PDB file of C-alpha atoms and ligand atoms in Angstrom:
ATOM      1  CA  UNK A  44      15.931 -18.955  -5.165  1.00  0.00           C
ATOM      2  CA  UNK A  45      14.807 -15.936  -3.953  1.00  0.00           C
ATOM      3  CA  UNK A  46      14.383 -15.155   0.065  1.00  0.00           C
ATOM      4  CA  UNK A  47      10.932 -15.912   1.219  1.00  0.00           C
ATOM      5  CA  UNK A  48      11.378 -12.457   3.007  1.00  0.00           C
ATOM      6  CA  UNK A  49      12.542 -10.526   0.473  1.00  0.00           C
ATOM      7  CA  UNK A  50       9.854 -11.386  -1.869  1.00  0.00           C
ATOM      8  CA  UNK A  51       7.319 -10.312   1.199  1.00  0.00           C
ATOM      9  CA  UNK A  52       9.599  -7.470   1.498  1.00  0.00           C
ATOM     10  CA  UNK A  53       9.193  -6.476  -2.486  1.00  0.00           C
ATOM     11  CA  UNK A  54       5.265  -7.208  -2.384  1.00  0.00           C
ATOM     12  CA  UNK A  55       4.821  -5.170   0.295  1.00  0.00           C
ATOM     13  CA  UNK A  56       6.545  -2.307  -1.031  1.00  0.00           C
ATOM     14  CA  UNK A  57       5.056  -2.250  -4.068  1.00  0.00           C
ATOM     15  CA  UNK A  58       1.677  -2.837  -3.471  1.00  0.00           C
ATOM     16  CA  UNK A  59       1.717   0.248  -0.703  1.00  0.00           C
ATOM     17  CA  UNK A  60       0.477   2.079  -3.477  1.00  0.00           C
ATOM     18  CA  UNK A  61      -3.065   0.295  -3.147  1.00  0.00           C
ATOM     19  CA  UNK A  62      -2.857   1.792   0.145  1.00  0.00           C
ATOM     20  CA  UNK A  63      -3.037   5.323  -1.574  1.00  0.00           C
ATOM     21  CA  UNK A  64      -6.648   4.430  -3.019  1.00  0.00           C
ATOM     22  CA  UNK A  65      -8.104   3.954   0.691  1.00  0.00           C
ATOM     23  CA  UNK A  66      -8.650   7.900   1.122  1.00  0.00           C
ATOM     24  CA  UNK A  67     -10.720   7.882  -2.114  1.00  0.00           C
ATOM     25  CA  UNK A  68     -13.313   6.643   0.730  1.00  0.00           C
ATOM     26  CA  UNK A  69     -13.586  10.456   1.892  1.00  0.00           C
ATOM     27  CA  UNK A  70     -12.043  12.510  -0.537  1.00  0.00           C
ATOM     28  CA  UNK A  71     -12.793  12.149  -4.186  1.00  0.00           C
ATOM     29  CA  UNK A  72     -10.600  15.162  -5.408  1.00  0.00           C
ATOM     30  CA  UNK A  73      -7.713  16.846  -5.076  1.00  0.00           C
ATOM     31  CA  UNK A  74      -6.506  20.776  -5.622  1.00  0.00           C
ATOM     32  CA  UNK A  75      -4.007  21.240  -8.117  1.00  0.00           C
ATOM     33  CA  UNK A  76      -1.884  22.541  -5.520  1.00  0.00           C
ATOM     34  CA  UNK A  77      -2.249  19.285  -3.447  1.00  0.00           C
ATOM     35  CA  UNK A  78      -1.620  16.976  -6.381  1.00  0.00           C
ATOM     36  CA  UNK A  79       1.113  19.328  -7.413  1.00  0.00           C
ATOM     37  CA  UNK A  80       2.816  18.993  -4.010  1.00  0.00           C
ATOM     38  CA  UNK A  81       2.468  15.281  -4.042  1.00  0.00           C
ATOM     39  CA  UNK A  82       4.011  14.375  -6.860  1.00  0.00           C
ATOM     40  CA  UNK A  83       7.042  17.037  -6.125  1.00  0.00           C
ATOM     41  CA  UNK A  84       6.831  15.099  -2.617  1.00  0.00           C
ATOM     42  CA  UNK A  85       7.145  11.397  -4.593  1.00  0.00           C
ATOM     43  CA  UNK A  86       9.744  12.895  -7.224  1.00  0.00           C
ATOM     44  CA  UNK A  87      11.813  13.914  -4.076  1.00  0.00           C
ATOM     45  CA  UNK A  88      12.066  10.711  -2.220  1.00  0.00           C
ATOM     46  CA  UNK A  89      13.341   8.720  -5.910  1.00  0.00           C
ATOM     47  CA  UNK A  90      15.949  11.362  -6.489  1.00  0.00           C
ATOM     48  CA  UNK A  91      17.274  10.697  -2.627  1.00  0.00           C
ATOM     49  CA  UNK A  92      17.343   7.401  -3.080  1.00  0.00           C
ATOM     50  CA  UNK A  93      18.655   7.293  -6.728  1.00  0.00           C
ATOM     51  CA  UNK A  94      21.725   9.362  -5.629  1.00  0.00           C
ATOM     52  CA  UNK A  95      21.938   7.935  -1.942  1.00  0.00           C
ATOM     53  CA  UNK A  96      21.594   4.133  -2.335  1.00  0.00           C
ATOM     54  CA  UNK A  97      21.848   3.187  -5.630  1.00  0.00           C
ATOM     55  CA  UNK A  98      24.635   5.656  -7.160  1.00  0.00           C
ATOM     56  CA  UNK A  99      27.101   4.941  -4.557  1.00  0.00           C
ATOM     57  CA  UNK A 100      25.565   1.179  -4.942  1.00  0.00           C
ATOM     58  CA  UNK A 101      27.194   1.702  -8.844  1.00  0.00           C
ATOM     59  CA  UNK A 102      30.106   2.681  -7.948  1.00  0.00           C
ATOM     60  CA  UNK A 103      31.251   0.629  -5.722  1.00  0.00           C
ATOM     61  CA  UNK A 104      30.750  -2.368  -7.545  1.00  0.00           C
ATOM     62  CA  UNK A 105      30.826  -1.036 -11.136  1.00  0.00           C
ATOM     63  CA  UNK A 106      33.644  -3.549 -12.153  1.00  0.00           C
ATOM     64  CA  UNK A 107      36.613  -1.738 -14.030  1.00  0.00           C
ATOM     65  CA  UNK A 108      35.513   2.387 -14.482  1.00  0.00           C
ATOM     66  CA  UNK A 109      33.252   4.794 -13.737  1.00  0.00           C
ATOM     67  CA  UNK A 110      32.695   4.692 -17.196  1.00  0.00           C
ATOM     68  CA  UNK A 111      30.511   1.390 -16.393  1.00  0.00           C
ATOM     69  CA  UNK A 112      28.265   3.572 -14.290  1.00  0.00           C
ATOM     70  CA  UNK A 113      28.158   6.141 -16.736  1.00  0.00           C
ATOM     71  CA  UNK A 114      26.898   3.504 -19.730  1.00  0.00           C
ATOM     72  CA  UNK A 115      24.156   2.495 -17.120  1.00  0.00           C
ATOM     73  CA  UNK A 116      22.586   5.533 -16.157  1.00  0.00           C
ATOM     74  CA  UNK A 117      22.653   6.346 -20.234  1.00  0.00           C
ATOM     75  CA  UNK A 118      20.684   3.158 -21.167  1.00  0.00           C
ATOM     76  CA  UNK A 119      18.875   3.806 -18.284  1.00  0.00           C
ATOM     77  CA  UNK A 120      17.262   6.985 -19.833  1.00  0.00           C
ATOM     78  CA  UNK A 121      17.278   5.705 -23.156  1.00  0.00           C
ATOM     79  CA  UNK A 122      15.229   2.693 -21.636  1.00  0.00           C
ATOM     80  CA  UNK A 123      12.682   4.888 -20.298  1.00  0.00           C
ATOM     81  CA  UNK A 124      12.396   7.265 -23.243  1.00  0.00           C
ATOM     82  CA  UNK A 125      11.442   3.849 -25.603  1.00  0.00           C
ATOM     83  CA  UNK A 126       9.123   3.044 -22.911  1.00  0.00           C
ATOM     84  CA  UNK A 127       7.244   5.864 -23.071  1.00  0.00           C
ATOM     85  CA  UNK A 128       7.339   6.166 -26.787  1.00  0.00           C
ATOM     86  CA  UNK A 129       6.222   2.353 -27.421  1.00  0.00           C
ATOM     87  CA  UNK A 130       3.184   2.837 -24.595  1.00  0.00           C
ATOM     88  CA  UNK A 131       1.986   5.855 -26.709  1.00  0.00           C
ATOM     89  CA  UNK A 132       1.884   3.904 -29.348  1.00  0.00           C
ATOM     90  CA  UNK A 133       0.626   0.358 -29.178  1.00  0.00           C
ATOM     91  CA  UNK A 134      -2.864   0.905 -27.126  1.00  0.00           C
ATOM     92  CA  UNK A 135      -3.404  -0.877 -24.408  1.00  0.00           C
ATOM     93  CA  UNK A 136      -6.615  -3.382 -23.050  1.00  0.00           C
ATOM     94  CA  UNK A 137      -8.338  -1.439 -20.098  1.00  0.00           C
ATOM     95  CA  UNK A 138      -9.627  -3.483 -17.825  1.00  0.00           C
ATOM     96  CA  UNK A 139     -11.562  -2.795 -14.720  1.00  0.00           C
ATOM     97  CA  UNK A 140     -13.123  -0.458 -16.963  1.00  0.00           C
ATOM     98  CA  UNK A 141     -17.141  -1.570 -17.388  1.00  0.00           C
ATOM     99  CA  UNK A 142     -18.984  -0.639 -20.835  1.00  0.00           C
ATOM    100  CA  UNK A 143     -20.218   2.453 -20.438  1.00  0.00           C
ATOM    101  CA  UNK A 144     -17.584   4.145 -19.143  1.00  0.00           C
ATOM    102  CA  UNK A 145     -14.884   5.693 -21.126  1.00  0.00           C
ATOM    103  CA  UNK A 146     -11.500   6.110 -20.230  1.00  0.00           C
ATOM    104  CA  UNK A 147     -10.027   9.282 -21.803  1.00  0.00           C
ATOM    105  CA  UNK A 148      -6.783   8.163 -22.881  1.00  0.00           C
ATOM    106  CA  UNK A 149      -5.474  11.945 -22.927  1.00  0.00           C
ATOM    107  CA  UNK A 150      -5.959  12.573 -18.621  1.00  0.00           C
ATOM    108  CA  UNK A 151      -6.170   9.150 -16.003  1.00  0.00           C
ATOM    109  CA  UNK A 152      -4.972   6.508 -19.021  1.00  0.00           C
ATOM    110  CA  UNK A 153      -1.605   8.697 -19.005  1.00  0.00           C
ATOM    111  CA  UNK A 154      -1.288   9.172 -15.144  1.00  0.00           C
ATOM    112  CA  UNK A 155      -1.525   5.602 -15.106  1.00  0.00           C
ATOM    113  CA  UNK A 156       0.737   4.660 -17.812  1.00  0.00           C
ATOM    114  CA  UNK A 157       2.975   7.350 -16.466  1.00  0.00           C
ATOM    115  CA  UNK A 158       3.176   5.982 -12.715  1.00  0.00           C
ATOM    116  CA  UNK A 159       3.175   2.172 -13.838  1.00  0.00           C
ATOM    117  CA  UNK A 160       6.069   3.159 -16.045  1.00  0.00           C
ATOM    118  CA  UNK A 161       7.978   4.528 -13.218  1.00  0.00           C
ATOM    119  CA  UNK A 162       7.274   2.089 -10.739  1.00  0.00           C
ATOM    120  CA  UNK A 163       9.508  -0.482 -12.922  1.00  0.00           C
ATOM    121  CA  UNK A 164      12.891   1.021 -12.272  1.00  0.00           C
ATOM    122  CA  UNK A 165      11.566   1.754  -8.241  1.00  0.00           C
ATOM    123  CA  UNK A 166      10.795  -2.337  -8.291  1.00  0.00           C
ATOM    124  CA  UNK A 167      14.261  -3.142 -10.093  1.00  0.00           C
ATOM    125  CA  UNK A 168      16.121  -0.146  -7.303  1.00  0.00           C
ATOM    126  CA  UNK A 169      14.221  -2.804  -4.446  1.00  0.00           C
ATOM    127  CA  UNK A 170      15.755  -5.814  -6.028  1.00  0.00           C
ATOM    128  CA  UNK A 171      19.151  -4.596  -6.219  1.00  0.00           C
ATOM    129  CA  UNK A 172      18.914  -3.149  -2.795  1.00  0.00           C
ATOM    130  CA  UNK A 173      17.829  -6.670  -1.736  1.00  0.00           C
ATOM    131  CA  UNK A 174      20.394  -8.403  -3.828  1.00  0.00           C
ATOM    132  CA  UNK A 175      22.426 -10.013  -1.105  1.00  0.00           C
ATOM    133  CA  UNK A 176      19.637 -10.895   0.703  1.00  0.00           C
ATOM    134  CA  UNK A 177      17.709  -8.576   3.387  1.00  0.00           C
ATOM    135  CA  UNK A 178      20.223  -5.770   4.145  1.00  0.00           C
ATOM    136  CA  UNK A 179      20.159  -2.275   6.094  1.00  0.00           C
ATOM    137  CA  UNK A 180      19.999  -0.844   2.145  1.00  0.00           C
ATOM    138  CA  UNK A 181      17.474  -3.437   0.686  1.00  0.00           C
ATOM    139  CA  UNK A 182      15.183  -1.946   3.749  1.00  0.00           C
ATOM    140  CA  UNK A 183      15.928   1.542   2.861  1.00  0.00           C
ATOM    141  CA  UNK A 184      15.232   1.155  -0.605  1.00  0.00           C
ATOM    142  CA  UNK A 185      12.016  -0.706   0.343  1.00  0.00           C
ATOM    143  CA  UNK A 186      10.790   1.600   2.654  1.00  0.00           C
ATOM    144  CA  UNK A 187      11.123   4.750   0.627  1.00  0.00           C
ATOM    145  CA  UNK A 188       9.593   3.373  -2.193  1.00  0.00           C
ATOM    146  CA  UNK A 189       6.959   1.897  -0.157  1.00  0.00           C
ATOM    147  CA  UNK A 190       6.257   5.888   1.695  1.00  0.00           C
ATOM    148  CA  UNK A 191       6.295   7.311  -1.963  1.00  0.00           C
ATOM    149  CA  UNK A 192       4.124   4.554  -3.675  1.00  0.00           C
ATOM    150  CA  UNK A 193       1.212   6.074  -1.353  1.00  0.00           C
ATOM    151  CA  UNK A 194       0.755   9.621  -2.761  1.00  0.00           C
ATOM    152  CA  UNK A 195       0.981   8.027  -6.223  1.00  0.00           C
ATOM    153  CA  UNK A 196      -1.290   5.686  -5.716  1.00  0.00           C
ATOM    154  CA  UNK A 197      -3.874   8.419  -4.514  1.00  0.00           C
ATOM    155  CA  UNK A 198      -2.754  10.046  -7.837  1.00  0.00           C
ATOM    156  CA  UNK A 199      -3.520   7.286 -10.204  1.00  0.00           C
ATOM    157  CA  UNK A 200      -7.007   6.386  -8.527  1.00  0.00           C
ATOM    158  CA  UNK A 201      -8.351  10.220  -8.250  1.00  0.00           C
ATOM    159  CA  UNK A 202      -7.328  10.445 -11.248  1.00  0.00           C
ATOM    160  CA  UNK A 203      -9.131   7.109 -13.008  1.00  0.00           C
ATOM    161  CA  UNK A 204     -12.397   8.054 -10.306  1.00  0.00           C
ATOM    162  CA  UNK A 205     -12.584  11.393 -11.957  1.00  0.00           C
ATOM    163  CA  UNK A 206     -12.924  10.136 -15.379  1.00  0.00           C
ATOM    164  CA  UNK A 207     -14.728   7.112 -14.644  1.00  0.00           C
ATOM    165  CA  UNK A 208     -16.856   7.595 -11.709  1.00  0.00           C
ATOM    166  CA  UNK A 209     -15.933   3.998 -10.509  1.00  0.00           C
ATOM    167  CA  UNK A 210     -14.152   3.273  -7.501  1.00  0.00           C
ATOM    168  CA  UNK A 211     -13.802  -0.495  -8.907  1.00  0.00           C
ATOM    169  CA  UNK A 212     -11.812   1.416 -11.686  1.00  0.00           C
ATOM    170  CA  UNK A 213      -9.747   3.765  -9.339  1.00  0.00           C
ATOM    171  CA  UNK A 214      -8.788   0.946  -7.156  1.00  0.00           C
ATOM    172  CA  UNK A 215      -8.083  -1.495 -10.181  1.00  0.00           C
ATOM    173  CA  UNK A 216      -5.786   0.892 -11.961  1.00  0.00           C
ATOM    174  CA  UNK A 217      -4.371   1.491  -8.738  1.00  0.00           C
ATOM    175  CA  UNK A 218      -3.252  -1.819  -7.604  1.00  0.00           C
ATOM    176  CA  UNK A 219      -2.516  -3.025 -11.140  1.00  0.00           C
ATOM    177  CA  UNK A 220       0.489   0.247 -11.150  1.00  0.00           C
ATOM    178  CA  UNK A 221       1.363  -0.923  -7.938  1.00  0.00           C
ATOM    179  CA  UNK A 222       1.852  -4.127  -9.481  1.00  0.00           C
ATOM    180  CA  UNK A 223       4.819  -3.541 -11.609  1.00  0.00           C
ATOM    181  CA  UNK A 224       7.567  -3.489  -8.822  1.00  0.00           C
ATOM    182  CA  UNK A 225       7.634  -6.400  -7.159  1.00  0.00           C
ATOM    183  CA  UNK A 226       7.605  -7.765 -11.245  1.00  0.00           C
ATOM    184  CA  UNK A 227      10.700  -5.513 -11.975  1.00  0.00           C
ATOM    185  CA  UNK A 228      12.242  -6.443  -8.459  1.00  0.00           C
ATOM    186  CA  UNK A 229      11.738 -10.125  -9.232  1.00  0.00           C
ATOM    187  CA  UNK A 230      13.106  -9.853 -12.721  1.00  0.00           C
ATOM    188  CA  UNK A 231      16.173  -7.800 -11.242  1.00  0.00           C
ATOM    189  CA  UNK A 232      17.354 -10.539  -8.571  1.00  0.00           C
ATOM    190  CA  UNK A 233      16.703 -13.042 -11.472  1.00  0.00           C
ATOM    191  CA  UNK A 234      18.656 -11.103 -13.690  1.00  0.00           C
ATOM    192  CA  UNK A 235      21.447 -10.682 -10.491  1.00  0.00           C
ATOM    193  CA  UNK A 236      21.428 -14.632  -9.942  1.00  0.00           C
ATOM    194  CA  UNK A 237      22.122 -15.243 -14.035  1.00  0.00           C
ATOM    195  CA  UNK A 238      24.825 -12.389 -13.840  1.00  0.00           C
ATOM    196  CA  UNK A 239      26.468 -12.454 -10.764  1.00  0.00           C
ATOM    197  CA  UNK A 240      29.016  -9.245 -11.248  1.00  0.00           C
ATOM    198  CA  UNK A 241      26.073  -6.606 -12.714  1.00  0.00           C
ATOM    199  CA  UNK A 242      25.477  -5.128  -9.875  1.00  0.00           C
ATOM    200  CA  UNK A 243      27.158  -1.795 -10.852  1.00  0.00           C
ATOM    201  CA  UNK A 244      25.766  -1.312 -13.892  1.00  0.00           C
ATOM    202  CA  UNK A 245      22.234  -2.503 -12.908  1.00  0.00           C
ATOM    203  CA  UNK A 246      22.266  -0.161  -9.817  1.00  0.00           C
ATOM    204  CA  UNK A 247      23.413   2.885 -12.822  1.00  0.00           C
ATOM    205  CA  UNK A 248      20.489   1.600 -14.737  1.00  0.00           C
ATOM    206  CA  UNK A 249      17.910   2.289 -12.075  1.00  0.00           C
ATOM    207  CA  UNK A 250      19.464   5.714 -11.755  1.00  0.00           C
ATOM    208  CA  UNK A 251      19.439   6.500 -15.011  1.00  0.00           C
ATOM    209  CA  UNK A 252      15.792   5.364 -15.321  1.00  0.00           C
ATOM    210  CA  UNK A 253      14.551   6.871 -11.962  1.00  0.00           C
ATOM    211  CA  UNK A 254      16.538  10.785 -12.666  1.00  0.00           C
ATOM    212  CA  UNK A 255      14.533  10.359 -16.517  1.00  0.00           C
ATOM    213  CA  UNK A 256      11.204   9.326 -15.166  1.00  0.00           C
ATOM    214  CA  UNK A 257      11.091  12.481 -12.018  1.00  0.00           C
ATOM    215  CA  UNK A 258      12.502  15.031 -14.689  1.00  0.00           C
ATOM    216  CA  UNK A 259      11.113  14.126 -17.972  1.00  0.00           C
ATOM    217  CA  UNK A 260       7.486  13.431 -16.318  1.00  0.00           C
ATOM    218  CA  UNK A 261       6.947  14.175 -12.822  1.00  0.00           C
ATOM    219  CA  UNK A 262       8.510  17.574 -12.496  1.00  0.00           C
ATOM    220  CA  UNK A 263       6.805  18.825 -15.938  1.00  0.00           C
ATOM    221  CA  UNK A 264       3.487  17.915 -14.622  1.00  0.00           C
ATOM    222  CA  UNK A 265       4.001  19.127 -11.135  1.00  0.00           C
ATOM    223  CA  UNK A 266       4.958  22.717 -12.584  1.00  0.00           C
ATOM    224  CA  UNK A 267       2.274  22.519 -14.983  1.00  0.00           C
ATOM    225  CA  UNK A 268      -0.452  24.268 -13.052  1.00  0.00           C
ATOM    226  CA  UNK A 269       1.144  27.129 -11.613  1.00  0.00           C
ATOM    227  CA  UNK A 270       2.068  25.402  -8.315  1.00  0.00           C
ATOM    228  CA  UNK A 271       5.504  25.151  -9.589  1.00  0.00           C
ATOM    229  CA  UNK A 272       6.972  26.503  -5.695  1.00  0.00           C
ATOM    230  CA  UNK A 273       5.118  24.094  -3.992  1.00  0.00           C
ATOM    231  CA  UNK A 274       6.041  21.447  -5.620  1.00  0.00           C
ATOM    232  CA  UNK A 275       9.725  22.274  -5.582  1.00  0.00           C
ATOM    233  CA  UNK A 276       9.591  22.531  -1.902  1.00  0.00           C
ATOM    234  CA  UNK A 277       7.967  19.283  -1.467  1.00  0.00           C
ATOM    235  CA  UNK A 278      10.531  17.875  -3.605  1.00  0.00           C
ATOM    236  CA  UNK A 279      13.323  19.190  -1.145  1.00  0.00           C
ATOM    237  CA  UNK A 280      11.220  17.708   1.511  1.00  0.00           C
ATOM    238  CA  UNK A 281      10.730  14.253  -0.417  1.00  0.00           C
ATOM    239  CA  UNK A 282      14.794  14.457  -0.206  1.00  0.00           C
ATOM    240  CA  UNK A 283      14.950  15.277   3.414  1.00  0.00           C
ATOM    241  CA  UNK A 284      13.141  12.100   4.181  1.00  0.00           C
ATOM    242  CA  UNK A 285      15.205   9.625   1.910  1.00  0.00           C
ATOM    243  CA  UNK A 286      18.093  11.200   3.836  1.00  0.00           C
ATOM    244  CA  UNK A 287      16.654  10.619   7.138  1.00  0.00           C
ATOM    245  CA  UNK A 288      15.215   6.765   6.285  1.00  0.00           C
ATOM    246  CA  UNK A 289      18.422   6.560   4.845  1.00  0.00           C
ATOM    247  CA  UNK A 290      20.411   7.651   8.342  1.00  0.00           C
ATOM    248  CA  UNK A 291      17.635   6.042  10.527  1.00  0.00           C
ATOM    249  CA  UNK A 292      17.923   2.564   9.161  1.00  0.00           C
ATOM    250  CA  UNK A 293      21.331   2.609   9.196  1.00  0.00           C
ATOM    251  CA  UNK A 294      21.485   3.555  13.012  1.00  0.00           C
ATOM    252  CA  UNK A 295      18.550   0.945  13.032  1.00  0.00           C
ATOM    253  CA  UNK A 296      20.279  -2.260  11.468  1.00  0.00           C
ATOM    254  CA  UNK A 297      23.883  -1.338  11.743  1.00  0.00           C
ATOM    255  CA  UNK A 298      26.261  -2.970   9.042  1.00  0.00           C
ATOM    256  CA  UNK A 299      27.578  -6.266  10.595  1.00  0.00           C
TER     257      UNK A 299
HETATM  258 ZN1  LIG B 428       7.707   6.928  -7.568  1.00  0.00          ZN
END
């Protein structure tokens, strides 16, 4: 069974990206150079974690050879690249979306797809973190996610209010991204429970998914419009606060 506070823990994390819709209350656009930076700012904050938390995660329990972390992080990619190719594909229902109104399925419908996407191996990172139950690393994980979830929520629901003109819409595409990680964290302590020593390759997994997902979409589209410094520094600054979360919770729940 999972922890009642772990599955709290998950939800909460996750669904921080609704919070990112609340500004669309003042502010229904963004510059290029702000959405640039925010992204860069998001992609930061995964890479810090992926190589901070969940590499050394691998490694350490990656039963026999680094060789087990290495087949993770591969499928990991590989996982991400079918996912992108199937969702391009197979079109999906849009909901929240009144007749009338048509989503353009070449701007917001691939923002969305794109963040929803990526939010499964954050959600399956929060799982593993929380795999032994609530740990210093579990609320790392969580919390970095959670802080990054925000800007990409704002993301997703500018985005869907720009095309659509509804804040129902914005907020429903919003929440429904947000969504997908506690899912993926729930199936990854399921998948934990069934398989008791996967920890090191489901930890490589998450990297391999997370490093695919911040270089083969969120760097490309934060360089796209011209912005490319800004967004590179916010990245560096996204990874400056995964280290710091990273040391603070540490010093904050000290390893019994
Ligand atoms: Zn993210």
């Amino acid at each position: 069974m999972v922890d009642a506070a772990v599955l709290a823990l998950l939800f909460a994390s996750g669904l921080a990206t609704a919070l990112g819709a609340a500004p669309l209350i003042l502010v229904r656009r963004l510059s290029h150079r702000t959405h640039d930076t925010l992204l860069g700012l998001a992609a930061g904050i995964m890479l810090g974690i992926a190589g901070l938390e969940l590499l050394p995660q691998s490694t350490e329990h990656a039963t026999g050879s680094p060789a087990t972390t290495a087949l993770g992080i591969g499928i990991g990619a590989i996982a991400i690249f079918g996912l992108v190719r199937l969702l391009r594909r197979v079109p999906l229902p849009m909901p929240f979306v009144g007749n009338g109104v048509s989503l353009n399925p070449g701007a917001a419908f691939l923002i969305f797809t794109a963040l929803a996407i990526h939010n499964a191996p954050e959600g399956l990172a929060t799982g593993i973190g929380y795999a032994d139950g609530l740990s210093p690393q579990g609320h790392t994980i969580a919390l970095a996610m959670a802080l990054q979830n925000v800007p990409e929520g704002l993301l997703v629901s500018l985005a869907v209010y720009a095309e659509t003109r509804s804040l129902r819409a914005a907020f429903g595409y919003c929440l429904l991204s947000g969504a997908v990680e506690p899912v993926a964290g729930l199936v990854a302590l399921f998948a934990l429970g069934a398989v008791p020593g996967g920890l090191g390759i489901a930890s490589a997994f998450a990297v391999g998914a997370m490093v695919s997902v911040v270089l083969f979409q969120m760097v490309p589209e934060s360089h796209r419009h011209g912005y490319h410094r800004a967004a590179t520094a916010a990245l560096a600054l996204g990874l400056a606060i995964a280290v710091a979360l990273d040391a603070g919770l540490g010093w904050a729940f000290p390893q019994a």
